[in-house]
Amino acid sequence: MAEFSVVTASNVNVQISSSLSSFGSEKRFDKSLTIGALKMKLELITGCPAAHMDLQVFTKENKLVTTMDNNDALLGSYPVDDGMRIHVVNKDSSIQVGDFEDVSKVEKYEMKDEDYEKKQDSVLGWKKRNKLGRFAEKSEEEKAREEEERQRKEREEEEAAKAISVGSRCEVKTANAPTKRGEVMYVGMTDFKPGWWVGVKYDEPLGKNDGSVAGKRYFECPPKYGGFVKPVFVTVGDFPEDDFGMDDDEM
């Protein structure tokens, strides 16, 4: 008489869901695991304490099959097949839904820029070693082009500056700022930044200084009436002072 035996897979692939989270995952478990041991593994996955969880088994069609409530029983002793879902139900009232999803509650580690610069096993360190990005070595031709461009801009800036005379009325237009009128008080190089600068005494207190920067005075004016701008933003011309809405017979 022939003998027959039933052979089943030793592992099972299941979906994992939890009452604590909207996220799910797919895991493979050995059917020889006890339910108690399975709960320990699921605690690491879901955050629900093993001592405070119930395990429910659902079909692919989302129908409840059974509850695995015997910690000493083997996983393989329950009707759990590939593709089914094990749902972890949290019974610990101290843990609320979403506690493991709200990243604002997680203490974040922030590394200082200078510490990150020193690390060798970082993306930045790898770029340095391989001379990539801003660490890439430029060819002599590229360096020459950049130097030529820098000198061209310097010449243009100098020409624009020399076309502006001290004492001229002017209008200043810079990005994201209202148009301002004033008098040119200084044209030349400065100690606070390289290049050519134009010092202006504005008609209104719309400036940033009194004609001095970092302890060095370039011209005289009341506080908040002085400012320095690049020549490209200055237009010299017949720009009379605004009367600020005052009639001729008012003082």
PDB file of C-alpha atoms in Angstrom:
ATOM      1  CA  MET A   1       0.000   0.000   0.000  1.00  0.00           C
ATOM      2  CA  ALA A   2       1.448   3.374  -1.027  1.00  0.00           C
ATOM      3  CA  GLU A   3       2.216   5.966   1.651  1.00  0.00           C
ATOM      4  CA  PHE A   4       1.462   9.641   1.228  1.00  0.00           C
ATOM      5  CA  SER A   5       2.662  12.656   3.203  1.00  0.00           C
ATOM      6  CA  VAL A   6       1.622  16.313   3.135  1.00  0.00           C
ATOM      7  CA  VAL A   7       4.510  18.712   2.646  1.00  0.00           C
ATOM      8  CA  THR A   8       4.020  22.416   3.444  1.00  0.00           C
ATOM      9  CA  ALA A   9       6.450  25.305   3.169  1.00  0.00           C
ATOM     10  CA  SER A  10       8.482  26.005   6.301  1.00  0.00           C
ATOM     11  CA  ASN A  11       8.100  29.773   5.879  1.00  0.00           C
ATOM     12  CA  VAL A  12       5.159  32.052   5.211  1.00  0.00           C
ATOM     13  CA  ASN A  13       5.074  35.517   3.624  1.00  0.00           C
ATOM     14  CA  VAL A  14       2.483  37.795   5.201  1.00  0.00           C
ATOM     15  CA  GLN A  15       1.457  41.461   5.299  1.00  0.00           C
ATOM     16  CA  ILE A  16       1.803  43.205   8.659  1.00  0.00           C
ATOM     17  CA  SER A  17      -0.564  45.978   9.753  1.00  0.00           C
ATOM     18  CA  SER A  18      -1.096  47.658  13.095  1.00  0.00           C
ATOM     19  CA  SER A  19      -3.748  49.643  14.925  1.00  0.00           C
ATOM     20  CA  LEU A  20      -0.970  52.104  15.843  1.00  0.00           C
ATOM     21  CA  SER A  21       0.054  53.037  12.331  1.00  0.00           C
ATOM     22  CA  SER A  22      -1.274  53.536   8.836  1.00  0.00           C
ATOM     23  CA  PHE A  23       1.875  51.988   7.388  1.00  0.00           C
ATOM     24  CA  GLY A  24       2.158  48.321   6.489  1.00  0.00           C
ATOM     25  CA  SER A  25       4.956  45.972   5.534  1.00  0.00           C
ATOM     26  CA  GLU A  26       5.595  42.516   4.131  1.00  0.00           C
ATOM     27  CA  LYS A  27       7.573  39.987   6.181  1.00  0.00           C
ATOM     28  CA  ARG A  28       8.593  36.323   6.052  1.00  0.00           C
ATOM     29  CA  PHE A  29       8.369  34.189   9.183  1.00  0.00           C
ATOM     30  CA  ASP A  30       9.344  30.642  10.039  1.00  0.00           C
ATOM     31  CA  LYS A  31       6.263  28.577  10.840  1.00  0.00           C
ATOM     32  CA  SER A  32       8.131  26.947  13.726  1.00  0.00           C
ATOM     33  CA  LEU A  33       8.032  30.267  15.640  1.00  0.00           C
ATOM     34  CA  THR A  34       5.848  30.299  18.713  1.00  0.00           C
ATOM     35  CA  ILE A  35       3.244  33.033  18.852  1.00  0.00           C
ATOM     36  CA  GLY A  36       5.105  34.502  21.831  1.00  0.00           C
ATOM     37  CA  ALA A  37       8.316  34.718  19.774  1.00  0.00           C
ATOM     38  CA  LEU A  38       6.380  36.154  16.833  1.00  0.00           C
ATOM     39  CA  LYS A  39       4.998  38.903  19.059  1.00  0.00           C
ATOM     40  CA  MET A  40       8.541  39.839  20.070  1.00  0.00           C
ATOM     41  CA  LYS A  41       9.454  40.279  16.413  1.00  0.00           C
ATOM     42  CA  LEU A  42       6.291  42.242  15.711  1.00  0.00           C
ATOM     43  CA  GLU A  43       7.071  44.570  18.618  1.00  0.00           C
ATOM     44  CA  LEU A  44      10.215  45.672  16.761  1.00  0.00           C
ATOM     45  CA  ILE A  45       8.193  46.221  13.590  1.00  0.00           C
ATOM     46  CA  THR A  46       5.112  47.981  14.962  1.00  0.00           C
ATOM     47  CA  GLY A  47       6.228  49.449  18.301  1.00  0.00           C
ATOM     48  CA  CYS A  48       3.379  47.751  20.120  1.00  0.00           C
ATOM     49  CA  PRO A  49       4.564  45.971  23.315  1.00  0.00           C
ATOM     50  CA  ALA A  50       4.450  42.190  22.934  1.00  0.00           C
ATOM     51  CA  ALA A  51       2.653  41.856  26.271  1.00  0.00           C
ATOM     52  CA  HIS A  52      -0.104  44.189  25.110  1.00  0.00           C
ATOM     53  CA  MET A  53      -0.912  42.963  21.629  1.00  0.00           C
ATOM     54  CA  ASP A  54      -3.535  40.744  20.053  1.00  0.00           C
ATOM     55  CA  LEU A  55      -2.886  39.118  16.687  1.00  0.00           C
ATOM     56  CA  GLN A  56      -5.630  38.783  14.116  1.00  0.00           C
ATOM     57  CA  VAL A  57      -5.322  36.890  10.836  1.00  0.00           C
ATOM     58  CA  PHE A  58      -7.083  38.164   7.704  1.00  0.00           C
ATOM     59  CA  THR A  59      -7.403  36.666   4.226  1.00  0.00           C
ATOM     60  CA  LYS A  60      -6.347  38.446   1.047  1.00  0.00           C
ATOM     61  CA  GLU A  61      -9.988  39.501   0.771  1.00  0.00           C
ATOM     62  CA  ASN A  62      -9.718  41.171   4.188  1.00  0.00           C
ATOM     63  CA  LYS A  63     -11.905  38.622   6.005  1.00  0.00           C
ATOM     64  CA  LEU A  64     -11.069  37.744   9.607  1.00  0.00           C
ATOM     65  CA  VAL A  65      -9.949  34.114   9.874  1.00  0.00           C
ATOM     66  CA  THR A  66      -8.774  33.705  13.435  1.00  0.00           C
ATOM     67  CA  THR A  67      -7.121  35.290  16.452  1.00  0.00           C
ATOM     68  CA  MET A  68      -3.749  33.872  17.482  1.00  0.00           C
ATOM     69  CA  ASP A  69      -4.072  33.990  21.283  1.00  0.00           C
ATOM     70  CA  ASN A  70      -1.950  31.042  22.445  1.00  0.00           C
ATOM     71  CA  ASN A  71       1.612  32.229  23.037  1.00  0.00           C
ATOM     72  CA  ASP A  72       2.912  28.659  23.250  1.00  0.00           C
ATOM     73  CA  ALA A  73       1.342  27.512  19.965  1.00  0.00           C
ATOM     74  CA  LEU A  74       3.366  27.463  16.746  1.00  0.00           C
ATOM     75  CA  LEU A  75       2.646  29.876  13.937  1.00  0.00           C
ATOM     76  CA  GLY A  76       2.286  26.863  11.621  1.00  0.00           C
ATOM     77  CA  SER A  77      -0.561  25.527  13.749  1.00  0.00           C
ATOM     78  CA  TYR A  78      -2.773  28.393  12.615  1.00  0.00           C
ATOM     79  CA  PRO A  79      -4.306  28.699   9.124  1.00  0.00           C
ATOM     80  CA  VAL A  80      -1.838  31.320   7.908  1.00  0.00           C
ATOM     81  CA  ASP A  81      -0.850  31.204   4.222  1.00  0.00           C
ATOM     82  CA  ASP A  82       1.204  33.368   1.892  1.00  0.00           C
ATOM     83  CA  GLY A  83      -0.376  36.730   1.130  1.00  0.00           C
ATOM     84  CA  MET A  84      -2.560  36.809   4.227  1.00  0.00           C
ATOM     85  CA  ARG A  85      -2.371  39.654   6.750  1.00  0.00           C
ATOM     86  CA  ILE A  86      -1.474  39.613  10.428  1.00  0.00           C
ATOM     87  CA  HIS A  87      -2.998  42.613  12.158  1.00  0.00           C
ATOM     88  CA  VAL A  88      -1.467  43.772  15.449  1.00  0.00           C
ATOM     89  CA  VAL A  89      -4.023  45.221  17.853  1.00  0.00           C
ATOM     90  CA  ASN A  90      -2.576  47.454  20.570  1.00  0.00           C
ATOM     91  CA  LYS A  91      -4.060  47.100  24.079  1.00  0.00           C
ATOM     92  CA  ASP A  92      -1.678  49.546  25.803  1.00  0.00           C
ATOM     93  CA  SER A  93      -3.642  52.753  26.460  1.00  0.00           C
ATOM     94  CA  SER A  94      -0.435  54.723  27.067  1.00  0.00           C
ATOM     95  CA  ILE A  95       0.434  54.401  23.359  1.00  0.00           C
ATOM     96  CA  GLN A  96      -1.804  56.321  20.979  1.00  0.00           C
ATOM     97  CA  VAL A  97      -2.455  55.980  17.282  1.00  0.00           C
ATOM     98  CA  GLY A  98       0.146  57.945  15.312  1.00  0.00           C
ATOM     99  CA  ASP A  99       2.760  58.048  18.078  1.00  0.00           C
ATOM    100  CA  PHE A 100       5.197  56.325  15.741  1.00  0.00           C
ATOM    101  CA  GLU A 101       4.316  58.475  12.708  1.00  0.00           C
ATOM    102  CA  ASP A 102       4.677  62.005  14.115  1.00  0.00           C
ATOM    103  CA  VAL A 103       8.356  62.748  13.446  1.00  0.00           C
ATOM    104  CA  SER A 104       8.081  66.076  15.298  1.00  0.00           C
ATOM    105  CA  LYS A 105       8.172  64.074  18.532  1.00  0.00           C
ATOM    106  CA  VAL A 106      11.474  62.466  17.596  1.00  0.00           C
ATOM    107  CA  GLU A 107      14.588  64.115  19.004  1.00  0.00           C
ATOM    108  CA  LYS A 108      16.800  64.982  16.069  1.00  0.00           C
ATOM    109  CA  TYR A 109      20.574  64.975  16.013  1.00  0.00           C
ATOM    110  CA  GLU A 110      22.143  67.905  14.202  1.00  0.00           C
ATOM    111  CA  MET A 111      25.818  67.945  13.345  1.00  0.00           C
ATOM    112  CA  LYS A 112      27.716  71.221  13.226  1.00  0.00           C
ATOM    113  CA  ASP A 113      29.038  72.209   9.796  1.00  0.00           C
ATOM    114  CA  GLU A 114      32.640  72.253  11.013  1.00  0.00           C
ATOM    115  CA  ASP A 115      32.293  68.705  12.407  1.00  0.00           C
ATOM    116  CA  TYR A 116      30.759  67.476   9.152  1.00  0.00           C
ATOM    117  CA  GLU A 117      33.614  69.057   7.198  1.00  0.00           C
ATOM    118  CA  LYS A 118      36.088  66.917   9.185  1.00  0.00           C
ATOM    119  CA  LYS A 119      34.333  63.587   8.540  1.00  0.00           C
ATOM    120  CA  GLN A 120      36.012  61.307   6.021  1.00  0.00           C
ATOM    121  CA  ASP A 121      33.177  58.786   5.637  1.00  0.00           C
ATOM    122  CA  SER A 122      30.611  61.326   4.404  1.00  0.00           C
ATOM    123  CA  VAL A 123      29.373  62.310   0.934  1.00  0.00           C
ATOM    124  CA  LEU A 124      31.298  65.566   1.324  1.00  0.00           C
ATOM    125  CA  GLY A 125      34.467  63.660   2.168  1.00  0.00           C
ATOM    126  CA  TRP A 126      33.958  61.412  -0.851  1.00  0.00           C
ATOM    127  CA  LYS A 127      33.551  64.456  -3.111  1.00  0.00           C
ATOM    128  CA  LYS A 128      36.747  65.959  -1.720  1.00  0.00           C
ATOM    129  CA  ARG A 129      38.729  62.773  -2.323  1.00  0.00           C
ATOM    130  CA  ASN A 130      37.403  62.402  -5.854  1.00  0.00           C
ATOM    131  CA  LYS A 131      37.564  66.122  -6.624  1.00  0.00           C
ATOM    132  CA  LEU A 132      33.908  66.366  -7.608  1.00  0.00           C
ATOM    133  CA  GLY A 133      31.433  69.261  -7.531  1.00  0.00           C
ATOM    134  CA  ARG A 134      32.920  72.418  -6.041  1.00  0.00           C
ATOM    135  CA  PHE A 135      36.085  70.463  -5.252  1.00  0.00           C
ATOM    136  CA  ALA A 136      36.758  69.633  -8.898  1.00  0.00           C
ATOM    137  CA  GLU A 137      40.034  70.903 -10.232  1.00  0.00           C
ATOM    138  CA  LYS A 138      39.573  73.473 -12.969  1.00  0.00           C
ATOM    139  CA  SER A 139      41.572  73.329 -16.150  1.00  0.00           C
ATOM    140  CA  GLU A 140      43.978  76.134 -16.993  1.00  0.00           C
ATOM    141  CA  GLU A 141      41.598  77.166 -19.765  1.00  0.00           C
ATOM    142  CA  GLU A 142      38.680  77.435 -17.308  1.00  0.00           C
ATOM    143  CA  LYS A 143      40.799  79.436 -14.866  1.00  0.00           C
ATOM    144  CA  ALA A 144      41.839  81.778 -17.662  1.00  0.00           C
ATOM    145  CA  ARG A 145      38.222  82.303 -18.750  1.00  0.00           C
ATOM    146  CA  GLU A 146      37.125  83.054 -15.179  1.00  0.00           C
ATOM    147  CA  GLU A 147      39.971  85.512 -14.671  1.00  0.00           C
ATOM    148  CA  GLU A 148      39.151  87.239 -17.964  1.00  0.00           C
ATOM    149  CA  GLU A 149      35.481  87.517 -16.938  1.00  0.00           C
ATOM    150  CA  ARG A 150      36.427  88.894 -13.521  1.00  0.00           C
ATOM    151  CA  GLN A 151      38.659  91.561 -15.086  1.00  0.00           C
ATOM    152  CA  ARG A 152      35.947  92.504 -17.591  1.00  0.00           C
ATOM    153  CA  LYS A 153      33.415  93.056 -14.785  1.00  0.00           C
ATOM    154  CA  GLU A 154      35.950  95.108 -12.839  1.00  0.00           C
ATOM    155  CA  ARG A 155      36.570  97.344 -15.885  1.00  0.00           C
ATOM    156  CA  GLU A 156      32.843  97.841 -16.461  1.00  0.00           C
ATOM    157  CA  GLU A 157      32.301  98.650 -12.782  1.00  0.00           C
ATOM    158  CA  GLU A 158      35.182 101.143 -12.781  1.00  0.00           C
ATOM    159  CA  GLU A 159      33.886 102.858 -15.935  1.00  0.00           C
ATOM    160  CA  ALA A 160      30.390 103.148 -14.434  1.00  0.00           C
ATOM    161  CA  ALA A 161      31.809 104.533 -11.185  1.00  0.00           C
ATOM    162  CA  LYS A 162      33.969 107.168 -12.909  1.00  0.00           C
ATOM    163  CA  ALA A 163      30.893 108.414 -14.773  1.00  0.00           C
ATOM    164  CA  ILE A 164      29.312 109.350 -11.405  1.00  0.00           C
ATOM    165  CA  SER A 165      30.395 112.619  -9.805  1.00  0.00           C
ATOM    166  CA  VAL A 166      30.293 113.502  -6.126  1.00  0.00           C
ATOM    167  CA  GLY A 167      27.583 116.089  -5.491  1.00  0.00           C
ATOM    168  CA  SER A 168      25.280 114.815  -8.252  1.00  0.00           C
ATOM    169  CA  ARG A 169      21.631 114.130  -7.642  1.00  0.00           C
ATOM    170  CA  CYS A 170      20.826 110.459  -8.181  1.00  0.00           C
ATOM    171  CA  GLU A 171      18.238 107.744  -8.079  1.00  0.00           C
ATOM    172  CA  VAL A 172      19.000 104.304  -6.642  1.00  0.00           C
ATOM    173  CA  LYS A 173      17.164 101.203  -7.806  1.00  0.00           C
ATOM    174  CA  THR A 174      18.016  97.829  -6.265  1.00  0.00           C
ATOM    175  CA  ALA A 175      16.178  94.501  -6.303  1.00  0.00           C
ATOM    176  CA  ASN A 176      13.262  94.103  -3.887  1.00  0.00           C
ATOM    177  CA  ALA A 177      13.585  97.680  -2.599  1.00  0.00           C
ATOM    178  CA  PRO A 178      11.753 100.950  -3.338  1.00  0.00           C
ATOM    179  CA  THR A 179      13.397 103.543  -5.569  1.00  0.00           C
ATOM    180  CA  LYS A 180      15.323 106.072  -3.477  1.00  0.00           C
ATOM    181  CA  ARG A 181      16.625 109.550  -4.315  1.00  0.00           C
ATOM    182  CA  GLY A 182      19.583 111.314  -2.855  1.00  0.00           C
ATOM    183  CA  GLU A 183      22.958 112.947  -3.387  1.00  0.00           C
ATOM    184  CA  VAL A 184      26.196 111.225  -4.336  1.00  0.00           C
ATOM    185  CA  MET A 185      28.657 111.748  -1.493  1.00  0.00           C
ATOM    186  CA  TYR A 186      31.425 109.245  -2.277  1.00  0.00           C
ATOM    187  CA  VAL A 187      32.747 107.271  -5.264  1.00  0.00           C
ATOM    188  CA  GLY A 188      35.636 104.859  -4.935  1.00  0.00           C
ATOM    189  CA  MET A 189      37.031 101.739  -3.310  1.00  0.00           C
ATOM    190  CA  THR A 190      36.217 100.793   0.281  1.00  0.00           C
ATOM    191  CA  ASP A 191      37.702  98.706   3.081  1.00  0.00           C
ATOM    192  CA  PHE A 192      34.513  96.813   3.906  1.00  0.00           C
ATOM    193  CA  LYS A 193      34.163  95.042   0.522  1.00  0.00           C
ATOM    194  CA  PRO A 194      36.150  94.826  -2.721  1.00  0.00           C
ATOM    195  CA  GLY A 195      35.250  96.719  -5.877  1.00  0.00           C
ATOM    196  CA  TRP A 196      33.878 100.179  -6.572  1.00  0.00           C
ATOM    197  CA  TRP A 197      31.104 101.654  -4.431  1.00  0.00           C
ATOM    198  CA  VAL A 198      28.934 104.753  -4.485  1.00  0.00           C
ATOM    199  CA  GLY A 199      28.074 106.411  -1.177  1.00  0.00           C
ATOM    200  CA  VAL A 200      24.679 108.118  -1.180  1.00  0.00           C
ATOM    201  CA  LYS A 201      22.987 110.474   1.284  1.00  0.00           C
ATOM    202  CA  TYR A 202      19.292 109.715   0.830  1.00  0.00           C
ATOM    203  CA  ASP A 203      16.512 112.311   1.039  1.00  0.00           C
ATOM    204  CA  GLU A 204      14.694 110.119   3.543  1.00  0.00           C
ATOM    205  CA  PRO A 205      15.949 107.885   6.379  1.00  0.00           C
ATOM    206  CA  LEU A 206      15.993 104.790   4.175  1.00  0.00           C
ATOM    207  CA  GLY A 207      19.700 104.018   4.526  1.00  0.00           C
ATOM    208  CA  LYS A 208      21.757 101.782   6.768  1.00  0.00           C
ATOM    209  CA  ASN A 209      24.426 104.098   8.193  1.00  0.00           C
ATOM    210  CA  ASP A 210      25.672 107.650   8.695  1.00  0.00           C
ATOM    211  CA  GLY A 211      28.345 107.514   6.012  1.00  0.00           C
ATOM    212  CA  SER A 212      30.667 105.266   8.007  1.00  0.00           C
ATOM    213  CA  VAL A 213      31.107 101.482   7.896  1.00  0.00           C
ATOM    214  CA  ALA A 214      33.075  99.325  10.346  1.00  0.00           C
ATOM    215  CA  GLY A 215      34.511 102.420  12.067  1.00  0.00           C
ATOM    216  CA  LYS A 216      35.759 104.133   8.902  1.00  0.00           C
ATOM    217  CA  ARG A 217      34.028 107.310   7.720  1.00  0.00           C
ATOM    218  CA  TYR A 218      33.576 107.936   4.003  1.00  0.00           C
ATOM    219  CA  PHE A 219      31.181 110.926   4.176  1.00  0.00           C
ATOM    220  CA  GLU A 220      28.965 112.800   6.613  1.00  0.00           C
ATOM    221  CA  CYS A 221      25.193 112.442   6.960  1.00  0.00           C
ATOM    222  CA  PRO A 222      22.589 111.829   9.682  1.00  0.00           C
ATOM    223  CA  PRO A 223      22.084 108.225  10.917  1.00  0.00           C
ATOM    224  CA  LYS A 224      19.963 106.029   8.599  1.00  0.00           C
ATOM    225  CA  TYR A 225      20.396 108.496   5.718  1.00  0.00           C
ATOM    226  CA  GLY A 226      23.571 106.915   4.323  1.00  0.00           C
ATOM    227  CA  GLY A 227      24.089 103.892   2.126  1.00  0.00           C
ATOM    228  CA  PHE A 228      26.571 102.264  -0.245  1.00  0.00           C
ATOM    229  CA  VAL A 229      25.557 100.658  -3.536  1.00  0.00           C
ATOM    230  CA  LYS A 230      27.269  99.344  -6.628  1.00  0.00           C
ATOM    231  CA  PRO A 231      27.534 101.826  -9.521  1.00  0.00           C
ATOM    232  CA  VAL A 232      25.208  99.770 -11.723  1.00  0.00           C
ATOM    233  CA  PHE A 233      22.292 100.600  -9.408  1.00  0.00           C
ATOM    234  CA  VAL A 234      22.880 104.377  -9.500  1.00  0.00           C
ATOM    235  CA  THR A 235      21.428 106.723 -12.121  1.00  0.00           C
ATOM    236  CA  VAL A 236      22.662 110.334 -12.106  1.00  0.00           C
ATOM    237  CA  GLY A 237      20.302 113.068 -13.315  1.00  0.00           C
ATOM    238  CA  ASP A 238      17.876 115.837 -12.485  1.00  0.00           C
ATOM    239  CA  PHE A 239      16.139 114.191  -9.550  1.00  0.00           C
ATOM    240  CA  PRO A 240      14.818 116.944  -7.258  1.00  0.00           C
ATOM    241  CA  GLU A 241      13.917 116.182  -3.691  1.00  0.00           C
ATOM    242  CA  ASP A 242      10.320 115.098  -3.119  1.00  0.00           C
ATOM    243  CA  ASP A 243       8.210 117.676  -1.345  1.00  0.00           C
ATOM    244  CA  PHE A 244       6.485 114.870   0.626  1.00  0.00           C
ATOM    245  CA  GLY A 245       3.059 116.307  -0.177  1.00  0.00           C
ATOM    246  CA  MET A 246       3.734 119.816   1.280  1.00  0.00           C
ATOM    247  CA  ASP A 247       2.284 122.857  -0.460  1.00  0.00           C
ATOM    248  CA  ASP A 248       4.490 125.791  -1.358  1.00  0.00           C
ATOM    249  CA  ASP A 249       2.884 127.962   1.316  1.00  0.00           C
ATOM    250  CA  GLU A 250       3.504 125.411   4.067  1.00  0.00           C
ATOM    251  CA  MET A 251       6.721 125.096   6.053  1.00  0.00           C
TER     252      MET A 251
END
